[in-house]
PDB file of C-alpha atoms in Angstrom:
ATOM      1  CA  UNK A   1    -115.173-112.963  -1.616  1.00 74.00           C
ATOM      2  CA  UNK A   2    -115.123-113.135   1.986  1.00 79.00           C
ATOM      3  CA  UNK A   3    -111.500-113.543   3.857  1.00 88.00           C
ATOM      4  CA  UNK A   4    -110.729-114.645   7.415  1.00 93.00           C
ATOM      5  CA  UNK A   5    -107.413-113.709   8.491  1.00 95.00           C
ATOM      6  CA  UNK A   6    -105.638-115.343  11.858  1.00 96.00           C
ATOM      7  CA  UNK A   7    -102.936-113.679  13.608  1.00 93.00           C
ATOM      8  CA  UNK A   8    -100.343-114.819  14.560  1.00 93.00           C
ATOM      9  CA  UNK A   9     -99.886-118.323  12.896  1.00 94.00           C
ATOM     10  CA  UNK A  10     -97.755-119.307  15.444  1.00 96.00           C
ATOM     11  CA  UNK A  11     -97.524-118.335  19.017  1.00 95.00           C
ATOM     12  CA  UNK A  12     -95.294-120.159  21.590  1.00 97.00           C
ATOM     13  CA  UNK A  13     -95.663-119.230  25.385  1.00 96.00           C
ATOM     14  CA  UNK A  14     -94.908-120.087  29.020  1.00 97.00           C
ATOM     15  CA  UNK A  15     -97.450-121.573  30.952  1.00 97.00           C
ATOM     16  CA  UNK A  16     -99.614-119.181  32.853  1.00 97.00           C
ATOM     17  CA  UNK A  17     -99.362-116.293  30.284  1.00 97.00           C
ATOM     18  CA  UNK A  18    -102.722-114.252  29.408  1.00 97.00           C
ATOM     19  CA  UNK A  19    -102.417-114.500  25.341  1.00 95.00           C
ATOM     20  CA  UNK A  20    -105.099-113.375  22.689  1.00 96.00           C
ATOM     21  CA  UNK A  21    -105.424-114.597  19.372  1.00 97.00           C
ATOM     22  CA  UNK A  22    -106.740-112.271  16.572  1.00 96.00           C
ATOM     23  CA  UNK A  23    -109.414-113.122  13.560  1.00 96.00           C
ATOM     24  CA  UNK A  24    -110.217-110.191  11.004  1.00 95.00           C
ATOM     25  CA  UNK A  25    -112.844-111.287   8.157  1.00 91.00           C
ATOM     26  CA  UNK A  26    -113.367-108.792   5.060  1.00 89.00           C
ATOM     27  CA  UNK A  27    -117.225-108.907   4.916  1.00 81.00           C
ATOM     28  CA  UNK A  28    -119.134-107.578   8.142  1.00 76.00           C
ATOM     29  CA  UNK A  29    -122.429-109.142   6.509  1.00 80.00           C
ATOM     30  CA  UNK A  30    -121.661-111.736   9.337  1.00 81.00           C
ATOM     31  CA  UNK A  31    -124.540-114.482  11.187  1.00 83.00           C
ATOM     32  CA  UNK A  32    -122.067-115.874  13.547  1.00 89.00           C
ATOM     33  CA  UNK A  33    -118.403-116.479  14.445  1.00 92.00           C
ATOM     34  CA  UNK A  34    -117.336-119.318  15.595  1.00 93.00           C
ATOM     35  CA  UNK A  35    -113.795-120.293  17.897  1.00 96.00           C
ATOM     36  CA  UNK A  36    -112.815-123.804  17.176  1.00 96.00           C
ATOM     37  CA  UNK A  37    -109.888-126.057  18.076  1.00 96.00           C
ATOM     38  CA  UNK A  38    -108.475-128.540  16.851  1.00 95.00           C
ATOM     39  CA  UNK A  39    -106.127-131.142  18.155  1.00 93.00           C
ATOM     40  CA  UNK A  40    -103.421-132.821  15.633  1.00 87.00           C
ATOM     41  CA  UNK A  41    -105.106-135.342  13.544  1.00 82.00           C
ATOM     42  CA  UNK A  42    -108.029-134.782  15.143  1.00 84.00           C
ATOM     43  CA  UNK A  43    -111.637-132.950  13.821  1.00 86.00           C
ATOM     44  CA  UNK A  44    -112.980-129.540  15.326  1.00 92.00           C
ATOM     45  CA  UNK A  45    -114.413-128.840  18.586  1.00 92.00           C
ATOM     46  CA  UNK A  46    -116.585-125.659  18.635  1.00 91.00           C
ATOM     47  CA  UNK A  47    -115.456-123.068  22.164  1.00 95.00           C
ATOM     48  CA  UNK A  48    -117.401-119.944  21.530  1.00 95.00           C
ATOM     49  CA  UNK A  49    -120.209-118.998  18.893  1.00 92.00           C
ATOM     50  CA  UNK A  50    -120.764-115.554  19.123  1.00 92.00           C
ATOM     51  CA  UNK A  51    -124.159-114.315  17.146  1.00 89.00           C
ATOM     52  CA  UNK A  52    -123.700-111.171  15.129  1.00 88.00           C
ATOM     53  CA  UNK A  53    -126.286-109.163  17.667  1.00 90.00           C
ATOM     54  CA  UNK A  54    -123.724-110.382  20.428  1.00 92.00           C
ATOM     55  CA  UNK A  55    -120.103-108.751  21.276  1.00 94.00           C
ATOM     56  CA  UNK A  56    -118.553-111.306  23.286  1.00 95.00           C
ATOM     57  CA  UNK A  57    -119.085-114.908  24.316  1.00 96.00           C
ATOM     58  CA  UNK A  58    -117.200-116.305  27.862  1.00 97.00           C
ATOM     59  CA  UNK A  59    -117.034-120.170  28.713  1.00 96.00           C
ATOM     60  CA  UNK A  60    -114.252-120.841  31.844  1.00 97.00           C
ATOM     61  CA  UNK A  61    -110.760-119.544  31.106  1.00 97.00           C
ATOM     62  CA  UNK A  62    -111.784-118.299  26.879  1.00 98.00           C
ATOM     63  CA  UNK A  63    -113.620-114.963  26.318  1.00 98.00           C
ATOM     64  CA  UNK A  64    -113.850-114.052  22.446  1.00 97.00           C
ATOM     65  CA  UNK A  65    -115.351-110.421  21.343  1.00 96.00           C
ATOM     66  CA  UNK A  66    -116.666-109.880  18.301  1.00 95.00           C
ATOM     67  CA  UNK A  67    -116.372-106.427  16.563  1.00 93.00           C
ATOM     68  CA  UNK A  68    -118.374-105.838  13.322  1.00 89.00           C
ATOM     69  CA  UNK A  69    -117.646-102.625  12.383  1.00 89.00           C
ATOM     70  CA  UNK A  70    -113.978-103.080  12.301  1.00 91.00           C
ATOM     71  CA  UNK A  71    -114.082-106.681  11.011  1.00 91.00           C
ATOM     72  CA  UNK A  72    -112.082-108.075  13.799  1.00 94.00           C
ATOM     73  CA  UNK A  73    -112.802-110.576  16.424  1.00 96.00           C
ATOM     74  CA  UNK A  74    -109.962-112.106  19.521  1.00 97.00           C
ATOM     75  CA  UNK A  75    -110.230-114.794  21.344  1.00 97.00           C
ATOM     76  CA  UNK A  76    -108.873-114.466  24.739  1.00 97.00           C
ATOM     77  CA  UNK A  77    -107.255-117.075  26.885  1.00 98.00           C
ATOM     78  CA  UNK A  78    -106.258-116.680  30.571  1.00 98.00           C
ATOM     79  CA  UNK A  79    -103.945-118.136  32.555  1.00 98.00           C
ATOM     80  CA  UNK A  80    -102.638-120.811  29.946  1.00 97.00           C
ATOM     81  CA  UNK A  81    -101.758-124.128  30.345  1.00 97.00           C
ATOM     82  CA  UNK A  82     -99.797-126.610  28.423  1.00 97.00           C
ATOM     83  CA  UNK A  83    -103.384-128.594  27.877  1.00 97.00           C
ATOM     84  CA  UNK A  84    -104.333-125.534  25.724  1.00 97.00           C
ATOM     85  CA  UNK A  85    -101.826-126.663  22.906  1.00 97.00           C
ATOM     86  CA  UNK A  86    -103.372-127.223  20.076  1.00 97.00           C
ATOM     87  CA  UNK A  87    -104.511-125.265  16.437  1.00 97.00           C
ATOM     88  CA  UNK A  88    -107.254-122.324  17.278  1.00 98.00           C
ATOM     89  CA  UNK A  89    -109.384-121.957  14.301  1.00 97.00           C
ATOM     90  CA  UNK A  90    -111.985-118.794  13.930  1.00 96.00           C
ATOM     91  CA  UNK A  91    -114.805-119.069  11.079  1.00 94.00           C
ATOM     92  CA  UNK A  92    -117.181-116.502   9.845  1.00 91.00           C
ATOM     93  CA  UNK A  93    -120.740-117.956   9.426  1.00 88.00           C
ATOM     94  CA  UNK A  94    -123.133-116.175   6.465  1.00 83.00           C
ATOM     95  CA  UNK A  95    -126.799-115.977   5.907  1.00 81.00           C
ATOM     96  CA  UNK A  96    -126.762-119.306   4.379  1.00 80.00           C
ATOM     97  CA  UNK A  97    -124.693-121.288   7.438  1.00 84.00           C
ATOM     98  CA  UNK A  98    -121.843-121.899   5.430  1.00 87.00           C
ATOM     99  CA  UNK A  99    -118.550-121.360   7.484  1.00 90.00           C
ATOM    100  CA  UNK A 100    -115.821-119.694   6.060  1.00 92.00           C
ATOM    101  CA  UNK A 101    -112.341-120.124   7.983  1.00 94.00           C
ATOM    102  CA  UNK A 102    -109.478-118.480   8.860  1.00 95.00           C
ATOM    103  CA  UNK A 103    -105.893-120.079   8.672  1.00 95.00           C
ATOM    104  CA  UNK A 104    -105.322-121.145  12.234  1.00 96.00           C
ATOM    105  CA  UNK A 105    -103.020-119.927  14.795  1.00 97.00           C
ATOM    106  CA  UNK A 106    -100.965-122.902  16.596  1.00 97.00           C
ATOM    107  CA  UNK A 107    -100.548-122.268  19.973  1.00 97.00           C
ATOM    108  CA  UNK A 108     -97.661-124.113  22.151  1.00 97.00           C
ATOM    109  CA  UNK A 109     -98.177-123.800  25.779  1.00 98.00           C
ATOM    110  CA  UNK A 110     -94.814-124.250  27.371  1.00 97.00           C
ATOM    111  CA  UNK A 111     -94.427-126.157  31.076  1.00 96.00           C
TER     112      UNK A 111
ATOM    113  CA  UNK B   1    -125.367-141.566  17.481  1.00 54.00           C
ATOM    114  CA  UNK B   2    -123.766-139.455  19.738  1.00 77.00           C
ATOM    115  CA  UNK B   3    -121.575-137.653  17.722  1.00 92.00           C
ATOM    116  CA  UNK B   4    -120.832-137.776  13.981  1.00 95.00           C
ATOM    117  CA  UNK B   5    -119.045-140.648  12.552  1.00 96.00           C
ATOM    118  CA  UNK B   6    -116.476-140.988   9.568  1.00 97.00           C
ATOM    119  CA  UNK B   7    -115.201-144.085   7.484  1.00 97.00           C
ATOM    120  CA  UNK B   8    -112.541-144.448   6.830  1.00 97.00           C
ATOM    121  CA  UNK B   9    -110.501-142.730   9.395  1.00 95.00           C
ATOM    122  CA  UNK B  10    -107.505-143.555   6.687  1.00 97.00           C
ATOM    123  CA  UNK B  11    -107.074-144.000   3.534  1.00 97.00           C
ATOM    124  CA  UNK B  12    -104.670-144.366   1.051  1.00 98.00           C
ATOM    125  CA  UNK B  13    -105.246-145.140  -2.646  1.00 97.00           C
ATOM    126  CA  UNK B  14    -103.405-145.019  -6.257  1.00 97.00           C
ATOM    127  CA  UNK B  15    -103.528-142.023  -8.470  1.00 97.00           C
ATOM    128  CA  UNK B  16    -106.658-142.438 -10.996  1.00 97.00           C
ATOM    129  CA  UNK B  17    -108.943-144.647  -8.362  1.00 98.00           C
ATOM    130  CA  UNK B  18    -112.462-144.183  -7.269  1.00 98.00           C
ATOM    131  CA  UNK B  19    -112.543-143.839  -3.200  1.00 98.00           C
ATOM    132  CA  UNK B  20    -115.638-143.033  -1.546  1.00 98.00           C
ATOM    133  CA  UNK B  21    -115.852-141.173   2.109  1.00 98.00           C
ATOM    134  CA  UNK B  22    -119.199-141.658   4.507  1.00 98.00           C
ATOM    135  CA  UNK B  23    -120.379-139.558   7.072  1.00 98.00           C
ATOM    136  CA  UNK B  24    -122.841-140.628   9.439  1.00 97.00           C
ATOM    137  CA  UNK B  25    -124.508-137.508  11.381  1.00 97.00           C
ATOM    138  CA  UNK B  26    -125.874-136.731  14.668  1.00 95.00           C
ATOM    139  CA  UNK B  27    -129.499-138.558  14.688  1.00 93.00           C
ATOM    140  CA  UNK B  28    -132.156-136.507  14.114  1.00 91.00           C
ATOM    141  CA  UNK B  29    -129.710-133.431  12.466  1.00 93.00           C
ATOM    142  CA  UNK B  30    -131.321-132.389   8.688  1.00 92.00           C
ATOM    143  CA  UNK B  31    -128.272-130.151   7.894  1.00 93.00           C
ATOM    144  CA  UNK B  32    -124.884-131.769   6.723  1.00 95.00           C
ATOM    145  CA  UNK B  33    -121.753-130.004   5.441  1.00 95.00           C
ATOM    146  CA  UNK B  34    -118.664-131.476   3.932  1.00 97.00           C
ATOM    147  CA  UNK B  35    -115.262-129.595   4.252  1.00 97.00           C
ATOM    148  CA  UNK B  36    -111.877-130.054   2.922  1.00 97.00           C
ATOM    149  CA  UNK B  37    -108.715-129.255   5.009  1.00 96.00           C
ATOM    150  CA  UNK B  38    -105.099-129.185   3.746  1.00 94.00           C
ATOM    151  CA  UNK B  39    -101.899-129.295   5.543  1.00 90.00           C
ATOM    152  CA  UNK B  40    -101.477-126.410   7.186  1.00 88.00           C
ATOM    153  CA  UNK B  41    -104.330-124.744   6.159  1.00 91.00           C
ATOM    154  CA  UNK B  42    -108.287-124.456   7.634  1.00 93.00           C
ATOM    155  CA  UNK B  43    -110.958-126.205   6.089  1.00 95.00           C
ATOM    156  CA  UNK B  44    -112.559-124.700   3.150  1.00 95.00           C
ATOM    157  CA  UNK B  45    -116.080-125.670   2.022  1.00 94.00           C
ATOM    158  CA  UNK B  46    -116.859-128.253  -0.214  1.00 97.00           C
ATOM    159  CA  UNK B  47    -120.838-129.041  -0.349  1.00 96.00           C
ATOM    160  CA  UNK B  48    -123.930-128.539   2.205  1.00 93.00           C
ATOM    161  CA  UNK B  49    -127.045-130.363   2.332  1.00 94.00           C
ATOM    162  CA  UNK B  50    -130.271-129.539   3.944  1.00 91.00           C
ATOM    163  CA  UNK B  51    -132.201-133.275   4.306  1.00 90.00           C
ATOM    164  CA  UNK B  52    -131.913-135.046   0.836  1.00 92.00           C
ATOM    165  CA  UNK B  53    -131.016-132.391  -1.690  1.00 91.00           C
ATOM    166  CA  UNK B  54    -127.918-130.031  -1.996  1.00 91.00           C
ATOM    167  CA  UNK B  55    -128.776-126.575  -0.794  1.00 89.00           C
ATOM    168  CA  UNK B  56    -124.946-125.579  -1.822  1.00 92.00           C
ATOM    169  CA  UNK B  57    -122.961-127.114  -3.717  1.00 94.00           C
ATOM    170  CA  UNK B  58    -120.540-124.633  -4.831  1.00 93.00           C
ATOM    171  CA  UNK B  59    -117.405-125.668  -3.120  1.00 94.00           C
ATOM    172  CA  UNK B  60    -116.747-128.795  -4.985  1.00 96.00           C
ATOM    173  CA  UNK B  61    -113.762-128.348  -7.258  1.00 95.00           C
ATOM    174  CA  UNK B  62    -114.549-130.074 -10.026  1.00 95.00           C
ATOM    175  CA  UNK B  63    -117.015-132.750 -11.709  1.00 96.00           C
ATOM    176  CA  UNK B  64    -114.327-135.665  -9.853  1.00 97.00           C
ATOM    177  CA  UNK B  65    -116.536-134.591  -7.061  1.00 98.00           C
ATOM    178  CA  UNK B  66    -120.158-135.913  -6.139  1.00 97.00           C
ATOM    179  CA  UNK B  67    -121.791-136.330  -2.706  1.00 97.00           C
ATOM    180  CA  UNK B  68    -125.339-138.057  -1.824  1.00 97.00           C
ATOM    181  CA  UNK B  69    -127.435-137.874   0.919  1.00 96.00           C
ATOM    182  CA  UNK B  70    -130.304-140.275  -0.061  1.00 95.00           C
ATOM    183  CA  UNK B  71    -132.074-140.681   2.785  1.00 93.00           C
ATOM    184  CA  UNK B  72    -131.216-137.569   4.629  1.00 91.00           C
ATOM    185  CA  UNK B  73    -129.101-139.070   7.063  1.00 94.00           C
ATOM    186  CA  UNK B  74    -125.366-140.748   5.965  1.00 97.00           C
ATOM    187  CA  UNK B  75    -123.772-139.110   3.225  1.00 98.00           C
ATOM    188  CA  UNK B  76    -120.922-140.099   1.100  1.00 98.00           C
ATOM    189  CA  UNK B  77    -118.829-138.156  -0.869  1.00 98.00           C
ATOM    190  CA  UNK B  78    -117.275-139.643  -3.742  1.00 98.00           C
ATOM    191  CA  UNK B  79    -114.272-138.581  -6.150  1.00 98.00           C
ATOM    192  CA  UNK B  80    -113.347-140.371  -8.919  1.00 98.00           C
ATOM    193  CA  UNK B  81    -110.182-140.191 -10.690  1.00 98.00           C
ATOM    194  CA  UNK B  82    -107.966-139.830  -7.890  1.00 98.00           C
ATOM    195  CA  UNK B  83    -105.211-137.139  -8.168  1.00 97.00           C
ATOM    196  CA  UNK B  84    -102.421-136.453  -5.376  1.00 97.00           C
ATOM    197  CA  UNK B  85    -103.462-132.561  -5.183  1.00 96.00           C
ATOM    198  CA  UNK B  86    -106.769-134.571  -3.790  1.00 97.00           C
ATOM    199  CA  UNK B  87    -104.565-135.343  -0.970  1.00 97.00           C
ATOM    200  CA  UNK B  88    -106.291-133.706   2.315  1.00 97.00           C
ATOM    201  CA  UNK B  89    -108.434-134.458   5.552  1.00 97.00           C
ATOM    202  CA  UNK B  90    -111.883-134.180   4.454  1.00 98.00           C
ATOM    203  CA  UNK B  91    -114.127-133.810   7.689  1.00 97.00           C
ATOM    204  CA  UNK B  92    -117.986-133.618   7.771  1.00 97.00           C
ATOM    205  CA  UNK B  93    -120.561-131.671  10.136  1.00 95.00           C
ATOM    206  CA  UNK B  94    -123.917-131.700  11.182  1.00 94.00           C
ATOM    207  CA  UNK B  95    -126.325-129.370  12.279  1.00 92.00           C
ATOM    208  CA  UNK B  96    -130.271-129.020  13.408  1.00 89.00           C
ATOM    209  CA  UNK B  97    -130.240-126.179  11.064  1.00 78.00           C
ATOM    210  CA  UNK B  98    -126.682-124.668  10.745  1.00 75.00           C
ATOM    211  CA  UNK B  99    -127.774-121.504  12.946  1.00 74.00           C
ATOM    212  CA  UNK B 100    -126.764-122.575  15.930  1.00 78.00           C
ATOM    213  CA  UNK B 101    -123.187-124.562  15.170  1.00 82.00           C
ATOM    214  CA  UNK B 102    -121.987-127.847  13.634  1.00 87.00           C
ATOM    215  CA  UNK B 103    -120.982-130.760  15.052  1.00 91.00           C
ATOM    216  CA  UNK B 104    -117.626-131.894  13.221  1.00 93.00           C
ATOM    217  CA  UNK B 105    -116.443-135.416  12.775  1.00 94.00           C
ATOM    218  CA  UNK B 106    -112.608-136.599  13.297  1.00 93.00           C
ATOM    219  CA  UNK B 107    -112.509-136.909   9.397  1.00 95.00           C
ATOM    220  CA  UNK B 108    -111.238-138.866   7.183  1.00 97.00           C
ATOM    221  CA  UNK B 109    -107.561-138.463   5.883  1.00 97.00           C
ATOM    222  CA  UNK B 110    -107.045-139.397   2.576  1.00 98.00           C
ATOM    223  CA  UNK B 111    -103.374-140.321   0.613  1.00 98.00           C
ATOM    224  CA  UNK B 112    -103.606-140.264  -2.967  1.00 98.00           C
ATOM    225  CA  UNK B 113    -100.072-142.345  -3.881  1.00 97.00           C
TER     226      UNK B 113
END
């Protein structure tokens, strides 16, 4: 049975740090991986997909890598801002589309 | 419609009740997925449908659980026989095909009291 680890589960910083956020999933059978966020109460907003041919995915200030061979993907975040608060969720995609997902990591950006 | 739509965004019922959820999708997207997501927790996979029929089912807990997708466009998922552990958001997605990403809705929270 596939497993998506996040780590951390929190992670509390001042604003302007670098910070990366770490997935690990137990089956590298993998179609895509997915960076989502999601805002309290609120649904998911896809940031990066990343196909399993690809290693890394960049859109503004995120970068996310994916590594198959170790399991492991990180989404990167630079320069942070307090408008980046919020739940990061990473989700491991199979053959058959079905999204498997890790945990979360909140994330409090600190003014 | 522009994005994907859930009724209601609430709602709260008694222990034993019927409630049903509805998801309306992106126009024109065949694939729809229903999710469940607890406190604390990310959302874990309840049923998928590809048009009319369900491709995957296998994430529905139990036989409380039923969704339909008649026409290949809304979807409801219904539970009977409310219990509290039912308690959760339950949020729905759409897709073209599911290759290329969902689309998730703000989902609907439901209270079982």
């Amino acid at each position: 049975k596939q497993e998506v680890t996040q780590i951390p589960a929190a992670l509390s910083v001042p604003e302007g740090e670098n910070l990366v956020l770490n997935c690990s999933f137990t089956d590298s059978a993998i179609y895509n991986l997915q960076w989502f966020r999601q805002d309290p109460g609120k649904g998911l907003t896809s940031l990066l997909l990343i196909q399993s041919s690809q290693r890394e995915q960049t859109s503004g200030r995120l970068n996310a890598s994916l590594d198959k061979s170790s399991g492991r993907s990180t989404l990167y975040i630079a320069a942070s801002q307090p408008g980046d608060s919020a739940t990061y969720l990473c989700a491991w995609m199979d053959s058959s589309y079905k999204l498997i997902f890790g945990s979360g990591t909140r994330l409090l950006v600190r003014p | 419609g522009a994005g994907v739509s859930q009724t209601p965004s609430n709602k709260v019922t008694e222990k034993g009740k019927y409630v049903e959820l509805r998801c309306d999708p992106i126009s024109g997207h065949t694939a729809l997925y229903w999710y469940r997501q607890s406190l604390g927790q990310g959302p874990e996979f309840l049923i998928y449908f590809q048009g009319t029929g369900a491709a995957d089912d296998s994430g529905l807990p139990n036989d409380r659980f039923f969704a339909v997708r008649p026409e290949g466009s809304v979807s409801t998922l219904k539970i009977q026989r409310t219990e509290r552990g039912d308690s959760a958001v339950y949020l729905c997605a759409s897709s073209f095909s599911g290759a290329e990403g969902y689309t998730f809705g703000s989902g609907t929270r439901l209270t079982v009291v």
